[in-house]
Every structure is written in structure tokens, then in C-alpha cells.
GROMACS .gro file of C-alpha atoms in nm:
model
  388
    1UNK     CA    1   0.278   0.206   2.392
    2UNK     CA    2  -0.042   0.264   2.551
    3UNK     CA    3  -0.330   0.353   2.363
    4UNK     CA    4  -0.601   0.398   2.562
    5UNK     CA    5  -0.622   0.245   2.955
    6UNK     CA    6  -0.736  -0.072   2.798
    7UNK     CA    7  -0.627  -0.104   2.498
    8UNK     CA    8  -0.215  -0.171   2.469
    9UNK     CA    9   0.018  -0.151   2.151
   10UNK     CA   10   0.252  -0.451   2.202
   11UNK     CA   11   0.419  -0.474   1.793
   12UNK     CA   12   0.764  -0.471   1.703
   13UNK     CA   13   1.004  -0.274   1.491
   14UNK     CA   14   1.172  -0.429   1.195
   15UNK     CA   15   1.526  -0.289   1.107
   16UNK     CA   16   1.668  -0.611   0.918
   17UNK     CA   17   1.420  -0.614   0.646
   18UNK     CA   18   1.531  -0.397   0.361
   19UNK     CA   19   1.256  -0.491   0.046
   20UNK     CA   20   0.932  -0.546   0.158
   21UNK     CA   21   0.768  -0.851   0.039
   22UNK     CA   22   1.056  -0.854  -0.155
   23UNK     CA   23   1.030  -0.572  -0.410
   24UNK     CA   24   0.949  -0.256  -0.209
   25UNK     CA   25   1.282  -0.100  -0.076
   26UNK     CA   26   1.215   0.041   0.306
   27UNK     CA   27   1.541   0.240   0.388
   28UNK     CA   28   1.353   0.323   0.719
   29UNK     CA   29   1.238  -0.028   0.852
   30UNK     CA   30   0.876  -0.153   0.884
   31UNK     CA   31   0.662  -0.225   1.192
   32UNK     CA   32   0.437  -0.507   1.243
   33UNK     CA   33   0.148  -0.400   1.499
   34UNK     CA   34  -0.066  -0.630   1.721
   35UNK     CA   35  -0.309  -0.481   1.990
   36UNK     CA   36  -0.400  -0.619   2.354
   37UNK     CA   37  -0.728  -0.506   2.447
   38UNK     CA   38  -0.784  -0.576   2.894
   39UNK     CA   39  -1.158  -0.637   3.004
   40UNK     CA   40  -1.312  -0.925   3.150
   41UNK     CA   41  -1.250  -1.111   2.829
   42UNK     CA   42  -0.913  -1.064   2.673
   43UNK     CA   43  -0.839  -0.952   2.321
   44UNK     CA   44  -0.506  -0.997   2.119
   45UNK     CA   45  -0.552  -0.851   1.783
   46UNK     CA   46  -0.303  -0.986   1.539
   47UNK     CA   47   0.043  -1.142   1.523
   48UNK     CA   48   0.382  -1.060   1.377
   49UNK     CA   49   0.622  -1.181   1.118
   50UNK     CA   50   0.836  -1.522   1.247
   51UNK     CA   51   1.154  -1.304   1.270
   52UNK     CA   52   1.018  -1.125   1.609
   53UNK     CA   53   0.782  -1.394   1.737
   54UNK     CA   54   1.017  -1.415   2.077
   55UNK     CA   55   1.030  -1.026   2.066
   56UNK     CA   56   0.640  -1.032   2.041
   57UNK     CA   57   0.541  -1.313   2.248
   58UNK     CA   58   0.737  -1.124   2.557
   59UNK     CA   59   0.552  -0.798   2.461
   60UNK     CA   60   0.230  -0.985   2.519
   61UNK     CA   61   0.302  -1.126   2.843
   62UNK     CA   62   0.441  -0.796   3.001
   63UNK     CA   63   0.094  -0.623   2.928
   64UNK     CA   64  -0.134  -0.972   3.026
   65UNK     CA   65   0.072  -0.913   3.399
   66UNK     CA   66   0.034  -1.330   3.463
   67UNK     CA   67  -0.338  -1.342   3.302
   68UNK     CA   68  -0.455  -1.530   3.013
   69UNK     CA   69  -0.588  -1.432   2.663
   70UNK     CA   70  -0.982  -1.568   2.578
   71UNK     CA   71  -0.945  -1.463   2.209
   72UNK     CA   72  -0.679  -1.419   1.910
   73UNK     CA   73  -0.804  -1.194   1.681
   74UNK     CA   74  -0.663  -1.289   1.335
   75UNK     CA   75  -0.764  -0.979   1.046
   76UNK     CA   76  -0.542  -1.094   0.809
   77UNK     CA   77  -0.311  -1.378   0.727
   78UNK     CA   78  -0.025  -1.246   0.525
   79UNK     CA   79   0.259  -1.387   0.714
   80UNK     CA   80   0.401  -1.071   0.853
   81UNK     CA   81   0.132  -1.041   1.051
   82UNK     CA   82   0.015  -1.447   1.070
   83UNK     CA   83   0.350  -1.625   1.129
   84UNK     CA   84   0.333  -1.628   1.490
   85UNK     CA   85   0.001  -1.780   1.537
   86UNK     CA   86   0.158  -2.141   1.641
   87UNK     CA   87   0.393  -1.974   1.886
   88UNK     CA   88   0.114  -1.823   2.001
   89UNK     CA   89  -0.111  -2.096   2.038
   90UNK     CA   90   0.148  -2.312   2.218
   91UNK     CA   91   0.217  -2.060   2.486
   92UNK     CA   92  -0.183  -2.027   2.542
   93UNK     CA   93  -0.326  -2.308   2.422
   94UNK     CA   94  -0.654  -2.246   2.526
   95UNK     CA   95  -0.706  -1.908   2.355
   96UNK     CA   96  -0.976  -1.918   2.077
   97UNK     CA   97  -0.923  -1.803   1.735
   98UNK     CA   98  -1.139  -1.534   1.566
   99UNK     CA   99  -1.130  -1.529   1.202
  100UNK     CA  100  -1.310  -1.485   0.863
  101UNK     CA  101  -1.354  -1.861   0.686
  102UNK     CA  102  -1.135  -1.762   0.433
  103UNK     CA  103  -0.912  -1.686   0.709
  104UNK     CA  104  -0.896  -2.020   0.860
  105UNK     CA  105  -0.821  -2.216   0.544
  106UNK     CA  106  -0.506  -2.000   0.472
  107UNK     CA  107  -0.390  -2.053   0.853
  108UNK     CA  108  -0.407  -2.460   0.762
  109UNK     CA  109  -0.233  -2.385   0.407
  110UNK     CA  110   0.020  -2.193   0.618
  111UNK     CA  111   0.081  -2.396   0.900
  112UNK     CA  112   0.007  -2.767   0.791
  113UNK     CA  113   0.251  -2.931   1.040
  114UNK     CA  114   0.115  -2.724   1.366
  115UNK     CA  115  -0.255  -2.790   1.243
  116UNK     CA  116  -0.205  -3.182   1.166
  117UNK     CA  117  -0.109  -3.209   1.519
  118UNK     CA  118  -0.249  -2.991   1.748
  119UNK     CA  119  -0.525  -2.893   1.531
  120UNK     CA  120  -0.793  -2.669   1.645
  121UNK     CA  121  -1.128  -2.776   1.816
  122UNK     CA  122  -1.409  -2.638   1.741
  123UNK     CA  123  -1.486  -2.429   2.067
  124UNK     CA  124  -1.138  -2.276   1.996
  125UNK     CA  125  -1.237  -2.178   1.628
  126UNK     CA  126  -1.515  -1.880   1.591
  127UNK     CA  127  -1.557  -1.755   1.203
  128UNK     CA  128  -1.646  -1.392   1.201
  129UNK     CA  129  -1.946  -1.329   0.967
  130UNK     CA  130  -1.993  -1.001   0.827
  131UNK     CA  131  -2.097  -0.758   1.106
  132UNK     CA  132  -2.102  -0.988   1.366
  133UNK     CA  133  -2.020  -0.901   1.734
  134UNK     CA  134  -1.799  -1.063   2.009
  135UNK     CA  135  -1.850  -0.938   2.355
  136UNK     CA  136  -1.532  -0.886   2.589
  137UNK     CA  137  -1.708  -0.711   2.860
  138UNK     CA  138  -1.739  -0.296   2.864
  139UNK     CA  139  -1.576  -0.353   2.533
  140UNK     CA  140  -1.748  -0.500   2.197
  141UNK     CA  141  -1.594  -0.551   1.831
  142UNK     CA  142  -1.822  -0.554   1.534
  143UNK     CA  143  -1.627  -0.742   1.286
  144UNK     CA  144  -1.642  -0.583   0.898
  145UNK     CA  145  -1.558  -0.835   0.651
  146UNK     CA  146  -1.297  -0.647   0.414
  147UNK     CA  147  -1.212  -0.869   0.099
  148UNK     CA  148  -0.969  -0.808  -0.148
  149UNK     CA  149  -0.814  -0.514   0.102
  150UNK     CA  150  -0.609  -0.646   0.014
  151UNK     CA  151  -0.644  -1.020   0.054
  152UNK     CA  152  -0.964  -1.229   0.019
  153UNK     CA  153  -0.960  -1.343   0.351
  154UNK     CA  154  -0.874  -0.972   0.492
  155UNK     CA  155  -1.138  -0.846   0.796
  156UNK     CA  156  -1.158  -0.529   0.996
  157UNK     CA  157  -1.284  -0.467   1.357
  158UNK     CA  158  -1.478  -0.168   1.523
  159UNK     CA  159  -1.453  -0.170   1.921
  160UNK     CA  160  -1.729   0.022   1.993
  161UNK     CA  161  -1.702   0.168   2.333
  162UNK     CA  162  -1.327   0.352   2.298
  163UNK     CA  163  -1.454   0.411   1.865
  164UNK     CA  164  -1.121   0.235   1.749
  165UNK     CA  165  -1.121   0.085   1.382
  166UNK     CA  166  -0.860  -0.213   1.371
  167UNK     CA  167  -0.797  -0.104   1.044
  168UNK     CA  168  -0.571  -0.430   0.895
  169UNK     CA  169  -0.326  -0.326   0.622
  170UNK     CA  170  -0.549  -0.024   0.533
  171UNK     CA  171  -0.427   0.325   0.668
  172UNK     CA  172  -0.037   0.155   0.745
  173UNK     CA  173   0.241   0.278   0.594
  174UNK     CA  174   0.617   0.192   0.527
  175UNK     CA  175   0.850   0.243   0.810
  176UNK     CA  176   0.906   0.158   1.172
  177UNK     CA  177   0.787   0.350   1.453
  178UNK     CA  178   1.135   0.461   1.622
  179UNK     CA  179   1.208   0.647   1.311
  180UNK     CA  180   0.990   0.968   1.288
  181UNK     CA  181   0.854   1.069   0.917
  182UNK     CA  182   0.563   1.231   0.792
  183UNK     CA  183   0.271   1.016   0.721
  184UNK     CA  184   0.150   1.058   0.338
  185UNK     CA  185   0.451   1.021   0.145
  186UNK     CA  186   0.534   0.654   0.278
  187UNK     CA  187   0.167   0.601   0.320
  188UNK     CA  188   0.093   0.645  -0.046
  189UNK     CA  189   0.365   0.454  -0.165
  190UNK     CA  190   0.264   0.154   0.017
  191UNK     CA  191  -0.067   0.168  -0.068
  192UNK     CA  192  -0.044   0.254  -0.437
  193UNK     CA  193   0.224  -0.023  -0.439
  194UNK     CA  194   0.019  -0.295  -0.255
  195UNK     CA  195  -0.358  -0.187  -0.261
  196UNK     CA  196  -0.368   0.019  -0.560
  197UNK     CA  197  -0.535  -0.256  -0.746
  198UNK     CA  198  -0.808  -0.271  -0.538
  199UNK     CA  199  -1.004   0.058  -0.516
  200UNK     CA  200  -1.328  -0.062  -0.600
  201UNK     CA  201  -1.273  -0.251  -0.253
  202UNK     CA  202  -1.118   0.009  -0.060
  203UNK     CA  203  -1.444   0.220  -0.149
  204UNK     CA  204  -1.690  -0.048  -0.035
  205UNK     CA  205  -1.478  -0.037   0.293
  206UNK     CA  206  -1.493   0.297   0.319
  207UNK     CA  207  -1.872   0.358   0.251
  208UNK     CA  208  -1.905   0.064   0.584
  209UNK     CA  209  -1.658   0.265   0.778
  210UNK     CA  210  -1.855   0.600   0.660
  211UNK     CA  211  -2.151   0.479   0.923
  212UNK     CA  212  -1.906   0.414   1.226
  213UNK     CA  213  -1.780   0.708   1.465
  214UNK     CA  214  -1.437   0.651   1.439
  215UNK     CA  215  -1.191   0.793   1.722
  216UNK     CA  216  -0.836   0.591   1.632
  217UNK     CA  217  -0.736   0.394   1.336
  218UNK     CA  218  -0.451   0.089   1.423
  219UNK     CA  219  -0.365  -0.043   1.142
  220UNK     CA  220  -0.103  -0.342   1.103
  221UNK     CA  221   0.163  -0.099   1.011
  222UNK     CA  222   0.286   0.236   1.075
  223UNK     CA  223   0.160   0.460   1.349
  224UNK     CA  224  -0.184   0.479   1.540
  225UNK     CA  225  -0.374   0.786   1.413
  226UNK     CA  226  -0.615   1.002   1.647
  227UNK     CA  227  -0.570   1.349   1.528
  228UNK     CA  228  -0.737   1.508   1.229
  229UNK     CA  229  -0.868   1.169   1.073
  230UNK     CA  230  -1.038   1.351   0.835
  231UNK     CA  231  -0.692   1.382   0.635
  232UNK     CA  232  -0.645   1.019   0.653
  233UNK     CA  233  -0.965   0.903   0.506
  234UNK     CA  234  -0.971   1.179   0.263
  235UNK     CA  235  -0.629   1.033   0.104
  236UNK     CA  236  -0.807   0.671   0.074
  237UNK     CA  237  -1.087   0.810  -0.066
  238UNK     CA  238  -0.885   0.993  -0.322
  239UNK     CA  239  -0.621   0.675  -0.391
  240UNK     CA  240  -0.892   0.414  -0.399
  241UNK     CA  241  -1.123   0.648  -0.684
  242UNK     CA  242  -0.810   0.717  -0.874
  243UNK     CA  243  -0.840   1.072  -0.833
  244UNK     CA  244  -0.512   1.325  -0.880
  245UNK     CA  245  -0.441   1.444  -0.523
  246UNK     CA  246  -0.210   1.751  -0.652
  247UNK     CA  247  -0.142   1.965  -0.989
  248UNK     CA  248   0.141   1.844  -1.172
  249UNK     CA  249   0.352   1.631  -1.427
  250UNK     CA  250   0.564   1.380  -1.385
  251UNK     CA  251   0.808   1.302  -1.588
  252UNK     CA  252   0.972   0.931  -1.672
  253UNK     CA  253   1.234   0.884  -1.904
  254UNK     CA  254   1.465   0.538  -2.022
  255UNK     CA  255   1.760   0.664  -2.185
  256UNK     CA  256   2.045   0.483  -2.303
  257UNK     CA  257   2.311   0.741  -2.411
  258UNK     CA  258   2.149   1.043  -2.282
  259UNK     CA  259   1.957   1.238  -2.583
  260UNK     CA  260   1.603   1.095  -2.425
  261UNK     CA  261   1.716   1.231  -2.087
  262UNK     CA  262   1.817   1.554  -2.257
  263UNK     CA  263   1.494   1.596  -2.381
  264UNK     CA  264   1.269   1.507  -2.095
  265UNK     CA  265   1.503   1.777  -1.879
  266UNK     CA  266   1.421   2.019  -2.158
  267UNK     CA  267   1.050   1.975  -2.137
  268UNK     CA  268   1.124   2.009  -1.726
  269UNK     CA  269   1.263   2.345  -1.778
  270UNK     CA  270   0.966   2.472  -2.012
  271UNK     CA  271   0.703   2.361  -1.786
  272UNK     CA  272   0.885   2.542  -1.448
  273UNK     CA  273   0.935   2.835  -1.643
  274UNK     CA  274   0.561   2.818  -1.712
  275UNK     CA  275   0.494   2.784  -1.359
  276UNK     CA  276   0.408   2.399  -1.398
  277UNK     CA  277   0.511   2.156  -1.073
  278UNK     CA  278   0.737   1.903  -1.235
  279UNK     CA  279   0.903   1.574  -1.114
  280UNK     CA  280   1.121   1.383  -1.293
  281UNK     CA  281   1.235   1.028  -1.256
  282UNK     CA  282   1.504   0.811  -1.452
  283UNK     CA  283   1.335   0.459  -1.484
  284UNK     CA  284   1.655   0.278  -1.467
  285UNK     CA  285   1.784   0.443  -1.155
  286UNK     CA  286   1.529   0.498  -0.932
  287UNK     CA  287   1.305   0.396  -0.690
  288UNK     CA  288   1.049   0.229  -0.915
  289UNK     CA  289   0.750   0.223  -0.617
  290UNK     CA  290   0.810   0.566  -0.564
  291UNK     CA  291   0.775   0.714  -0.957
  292UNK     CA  292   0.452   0.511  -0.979
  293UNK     CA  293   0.306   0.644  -0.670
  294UNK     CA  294   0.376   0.973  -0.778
  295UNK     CA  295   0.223   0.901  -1.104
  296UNK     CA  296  -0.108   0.872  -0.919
  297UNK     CA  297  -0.019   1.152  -0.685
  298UNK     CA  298  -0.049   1.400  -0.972
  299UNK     CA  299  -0.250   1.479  -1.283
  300UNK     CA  300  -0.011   1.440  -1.576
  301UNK     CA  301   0.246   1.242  -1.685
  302UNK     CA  302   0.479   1.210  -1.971
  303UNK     CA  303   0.644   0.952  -2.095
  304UNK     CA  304   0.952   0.949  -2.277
  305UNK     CA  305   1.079   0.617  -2.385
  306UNK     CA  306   1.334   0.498  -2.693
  307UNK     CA  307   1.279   0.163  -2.895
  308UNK     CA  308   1.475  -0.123  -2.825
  309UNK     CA  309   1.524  -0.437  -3.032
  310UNK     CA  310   1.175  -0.343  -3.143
  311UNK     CA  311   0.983  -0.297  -2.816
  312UNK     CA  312   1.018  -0.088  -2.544
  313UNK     CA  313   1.336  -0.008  -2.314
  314UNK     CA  314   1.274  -0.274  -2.017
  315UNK     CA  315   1.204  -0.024  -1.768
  316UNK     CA  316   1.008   0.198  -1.918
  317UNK     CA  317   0.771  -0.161  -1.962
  318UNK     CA  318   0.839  -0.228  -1.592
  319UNK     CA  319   0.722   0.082  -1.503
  320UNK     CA  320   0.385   0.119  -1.741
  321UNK     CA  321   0.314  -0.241  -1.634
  322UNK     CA  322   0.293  -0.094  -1.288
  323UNK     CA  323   0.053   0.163  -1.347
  324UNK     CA  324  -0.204  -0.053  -1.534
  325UNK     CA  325  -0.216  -0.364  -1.297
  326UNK     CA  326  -0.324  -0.108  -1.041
  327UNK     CA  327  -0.603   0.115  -1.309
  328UNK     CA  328  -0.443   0.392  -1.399
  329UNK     CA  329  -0.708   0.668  -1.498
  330UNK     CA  330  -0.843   1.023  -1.479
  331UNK     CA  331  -0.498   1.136  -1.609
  332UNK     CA  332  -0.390   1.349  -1.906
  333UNK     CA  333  -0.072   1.161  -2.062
  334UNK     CA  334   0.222   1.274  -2.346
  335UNK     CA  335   0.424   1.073  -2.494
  336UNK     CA  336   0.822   1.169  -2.639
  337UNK     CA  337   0.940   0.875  -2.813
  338UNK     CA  338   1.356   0.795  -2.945
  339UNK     CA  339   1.461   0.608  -3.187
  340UNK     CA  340   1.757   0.628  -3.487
  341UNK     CA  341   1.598   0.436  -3.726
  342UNK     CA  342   1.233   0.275  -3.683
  343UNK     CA  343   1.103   0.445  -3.365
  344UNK     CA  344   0.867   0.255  -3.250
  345UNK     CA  345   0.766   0.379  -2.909
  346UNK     CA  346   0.504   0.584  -2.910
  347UNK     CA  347   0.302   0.309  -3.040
  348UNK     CA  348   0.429   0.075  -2.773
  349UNK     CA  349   0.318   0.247  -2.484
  350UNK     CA  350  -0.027   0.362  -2.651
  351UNK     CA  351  -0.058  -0.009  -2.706
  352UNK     CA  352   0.012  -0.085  -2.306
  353UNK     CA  353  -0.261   0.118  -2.209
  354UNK     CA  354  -0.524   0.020  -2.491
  355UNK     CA  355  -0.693  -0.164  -2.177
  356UNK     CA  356  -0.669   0.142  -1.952
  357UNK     CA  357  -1.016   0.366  -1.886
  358UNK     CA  358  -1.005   0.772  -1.884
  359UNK     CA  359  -0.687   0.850  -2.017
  360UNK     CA  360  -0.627   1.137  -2.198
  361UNK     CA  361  -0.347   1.164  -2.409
  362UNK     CA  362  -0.216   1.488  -2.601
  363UNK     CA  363  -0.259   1.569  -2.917
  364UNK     CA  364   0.130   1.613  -2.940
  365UNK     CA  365   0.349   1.343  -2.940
  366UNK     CA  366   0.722   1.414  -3.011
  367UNK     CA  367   0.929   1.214  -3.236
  368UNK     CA  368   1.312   1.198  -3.183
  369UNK     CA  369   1.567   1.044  -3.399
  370UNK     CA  370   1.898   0.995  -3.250
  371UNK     CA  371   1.889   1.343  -3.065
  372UNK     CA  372   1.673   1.615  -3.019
  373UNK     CA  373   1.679   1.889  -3.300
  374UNK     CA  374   1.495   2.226  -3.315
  375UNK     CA  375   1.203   2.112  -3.435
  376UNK     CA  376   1.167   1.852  -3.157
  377UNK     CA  377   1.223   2.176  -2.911
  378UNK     CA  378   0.962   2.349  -3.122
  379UNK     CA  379   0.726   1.988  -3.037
  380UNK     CA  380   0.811   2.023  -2.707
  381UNK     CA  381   0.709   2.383  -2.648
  382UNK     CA  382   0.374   2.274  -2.832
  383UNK     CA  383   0.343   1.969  -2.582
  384UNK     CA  384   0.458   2.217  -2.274
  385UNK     CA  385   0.152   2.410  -2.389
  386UNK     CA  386  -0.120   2.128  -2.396
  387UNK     CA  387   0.055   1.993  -2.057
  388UNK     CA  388  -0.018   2.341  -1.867
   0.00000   0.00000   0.00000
């Protein structure tokens, strides 16, 4: 893939791997992307995961045509996109090595073996300080240190001539690149599931990017973006602030024998009749990443949970856990609780998000024992009201 007359795609497409770092299920593959900029110095920006190091090293040295790389650009060292760094280095052992600090301790943590022997001398070794510049010719990059985006070590890079921002994880999404999806859906997912935490960092990289005139975004997965960019930066900006991106309210439920469910497809029906936008997940059965991205996507959410052996249903927990490790806010939230004899989980789940800042919570909360009765459907009209 060519993105520019200098600057060359050379990543690979990963069809084996199906959880992403092991928790995140990616029906549709991922892609690992590393960049090859040509001018009188030689760029390669990135690696790839260990699985396609033979895949990428011969990607490399079809666009180098018999010449040799001056500098391996190294943004972030998460081994999908680090692992092939001693490959690398064998093949072209004179290549120097651009990285944060940070950046260079985790490559020794990571490859202690390759390091005690061949080490790295210190002509080969360049640390990238915070808006610092490395020449290559007509091209330049201005290096932007990044932290906790979502690593400590994490950097981006701004070549200024062709106004591309080497973007690291930020702006990637799930899924290769031979299968063809829209961009937001996967994109949020990913980066509620793996970023999310880190907004207040995300922003501070945005406001940085905010001064730079920015053409094409590579990040280190999913597609390159040069076309309406606007949209793009407009969805960080919103994920990173917590903001709502639509109207609507999502529904959650953990049900054991069905009566929870019944009532959380009840209060689905009054709010569509009402006009409302509703989506509706069952925490034991679905894709967990996906019902907490959509949590943030919209502006309400209910949560309808049962007791069990005194605490909450375990993935009802699950799921609440991930919404406050990544700051849930700025959301109005209702609570339907089950139980036959001492429910208890209304107060649960108010509990999980004692810690959690702008939260609004109805004045409503339905109470169920065993199964919903006609006062429950008279709560739940009540609650359908507040909720619209």
C-alpha cells in the first residue's frame, strides 16, 4: 500500500488471532501497521507482533529495493507492535533506534537475551525528547511524547512536509485491512475497551495535535485516514471527555430464570413506543466490550440486575467494573433490581459507582420480587417517563 510517493505501508494482516490481548473477541482479524518513509535518510516506523515478523521483515525489504534503513522508529512497545525489533536489528544491524526513555527500558525488559548480547551502542540509541526533531532529508518528524496513550512509554510523530501524524494506538481500530467495515463502530470499541481509562491523556494529546496541520493519520491499527478527519478527531474528542455521542438507553440485564429479562424487554417496549432509541444487551451472553462501549456511546443506561448469594449476579459486576475503571460519567442511570427474598441489588450497584463523578441516577428505582407484577409495570412506566 502506498501512501504517499515516499511514504510506504508495509504491515500485516492478522487472521489467527481471535481475542485481542486476550479478552477482546475480533471476529474480523486485526492489523499491525509499520510505515517506510524513502529520503536520503531512511525511516521505518514501527514493528509487528512475533507471529508475522518473516511476513514483515520481507515487506520491508521489497519497498527498501536493496537499500538500507538509518533509523527504527519505535512509538510504542506493546509487543504487537515491538516483538520484531531483534529480527529487525539482526537483519540491519546498523540501523539506529529512535525511542522515548521509557521506551528503551521496556525494549531491555522485553528482550533481555538479544540486549545482553548484542546490546545497543550508543550511536545506535537516540531518546526522543518531547518535540524534538530528526531530519531524514525533504522529510522531518517532530516527535510528541504521548504518555499513558495508552502506555507510559507511548510517543507520536508529525512528518512535517507530507502533514502525516504517526498516530500510535490512537485513531486504530479492531479489524484487518482485507476485510472492509465501517470505521466508528470497531473504532469505539477498541478504544473505550483499551484507552477509555485514559481521557485526561487523550485530551492533552489532542490539544498538541490541535496546533499541527494534519493531512493523514497512520495509526498502528486499522486503516490510514485522509478524508474528512474532522469526524475522526471529533469522536476522540468526544470518547476521551466522556461525552454521550448519541440519544439513547441502553439496557443490561443478568437474569437467571427469565423474570429480570422479562422486565428489562418490557421497559424496551415502553421506551420505543415513546419514541426512545433503545439497545439491549444480556450480560451473560454477549459481547461484553461491545455493551460497555455502547454504554458510553449513549446517554442513559439502565441497569437491571437480581441478587445473588448476597451480591450481585457475576456479570452484571463484570460489566459495572468495566465502566468505572474507564470513568464513567455525564450519564443519567436507572436501576431495576430482582430478588425473592432480600433484594439486595439496587444497593449493590449504587455502591459500585459511589466512586464514580456526574452520574445521575433516577428518582425511580424498581423493585421486583420473584417476577414482575402490575405495580412493577406501573414503576416501569414511571421510570420510562424520567428515562425520556
Amino acid at each position: 500500500m502506498e501512501i504517499s510517493t515516499c511514504v510506504k505501508y508495509v504491515g500485516v494482516n492478522d487472521h489467527q488471532v481471535d481475542l485481542f490481548e486476550g479478552q477482546y473477541k475480533v471476529p474480523n482479524g486485526m492489523s499491525y501497521n509499520s510505515y517506510v518513509i524513502l529520503d536520503e535518510k531512511i525511516a521505518v516506523m514501527d514493528t509487528v507482533d512475533g507471529f508475522f515478523t518473516e511476513e514483515w521483515l520481507n515487506n520491508v525489504e521489497q519497498v527498501l529495493s536493496g537499500k538500507t534503513p538509518d533509523y527504527l522508529v519505535i512509538q510504542h512497545m506493546e509487543p504487537d507492535h515491538s516483538a520484531s525489533i531483534p529480527a529487525f536489528l539482526k537483519k540491519y544491524p546498523k540501523t539506529t533506534v529512535v525511542s522515548t526513555a521509557k521506551g528503551f527500558q521496556f525494549m531491555e525488559q522485553f528482550f533481555p537475551e538479544f540486549f545482553a548480547v548484542q546490546g545497543l551502542p550508543a550511536e545506535q540509541h537516540i531518546v526522543a525528547a518531547n518535540d524534538g526533531v530528526l531530519e531524514l532529508g525533504q522529510h522531518s518528524l517532530h516527535f510528541v511524547y504521548a504518555p499513558m496513550v495508552h502506555w507510559p512509554e507511548v510517543m507520536m510523530t508529525y512528518e512535517a512536509t507530507e502533514k502525516i501524524l504517526f498516530a500510535a494506538d490512537g485513531f486504530g481500530k479492531f479489524g484487518a485491512l482485507d476485510v472492509e467495515e465501517e470505521w466508528a463502530n470497531e473504532a469505539r470499541r477498541y478504544y473505550i475497551g483499551i484507552v477509555g481509562k485514559y481521557g485526561p491523556q487523550v485530551q492533552a494529546v489532542l490539544k498538541k495535535a490541535a496546533g499541527l496541520d494534519i493531512q493523514t493519520i497512520c495509526s498502528l491499527h486499522g486503516p490510514v485516514l485522509k478524508e474528512n478527519l474532522g469526524f475522526y478527531l471529533e469522536k476522540y474528542d468526544k470518547w476521551s471527555s466522556y461525552q454521550p455521542e448519541e440519544s439513547g438507553v441502553v439496557i443490561v440485564y443478568a437474569s437467571v430464570y427469565g423474570n429480570t429479562r422479562n422486565a428489562a424487554e418490557y421497559l424496551a417496549d415502553v421506551l420505543q413506543e415513546k419514541g426512545q432509541k433503545t439497545v439491549l444487551y444480556d450480560l451473560a451472553r454477549c459481547d461484553k466490550a461491545k455493551a460497555v462501549a455502547d454504554a458510553f456511546r449513549y446517554d442513559r443506561l439502565v441497569l437491571a440486575g437480581i441478587t445473588y448469594n448476597g451480591d450481585l449476579f457475576p456479570c452484571m459486576r463484570s460489566f459495572i467494573e468495566g465502566l468505572t475503571e474507564r470513568n464513567y460519567q455525564n450519564r443519567k442511570v436507572a436501576i431495576i433490581e430482582n430478588g425473592t427474598w432480600a433484594p439486595m441489588a439496587g444497593k449493590l450497584i449504587l455502591g459500585m459507582f459511589e466512586k464514580s463523578k456526574n452520574l445521575t441516577f433516577t428518582e425511580t428505582t424498581v423493585s421486583i420480587k420473584s417476577a414482575m407484577n402490575e405495580q412493577n409495570k406501573e414503576e416501569i412506566g414511571k421510570l420510562a417517563e424520567e428515562l425520556s
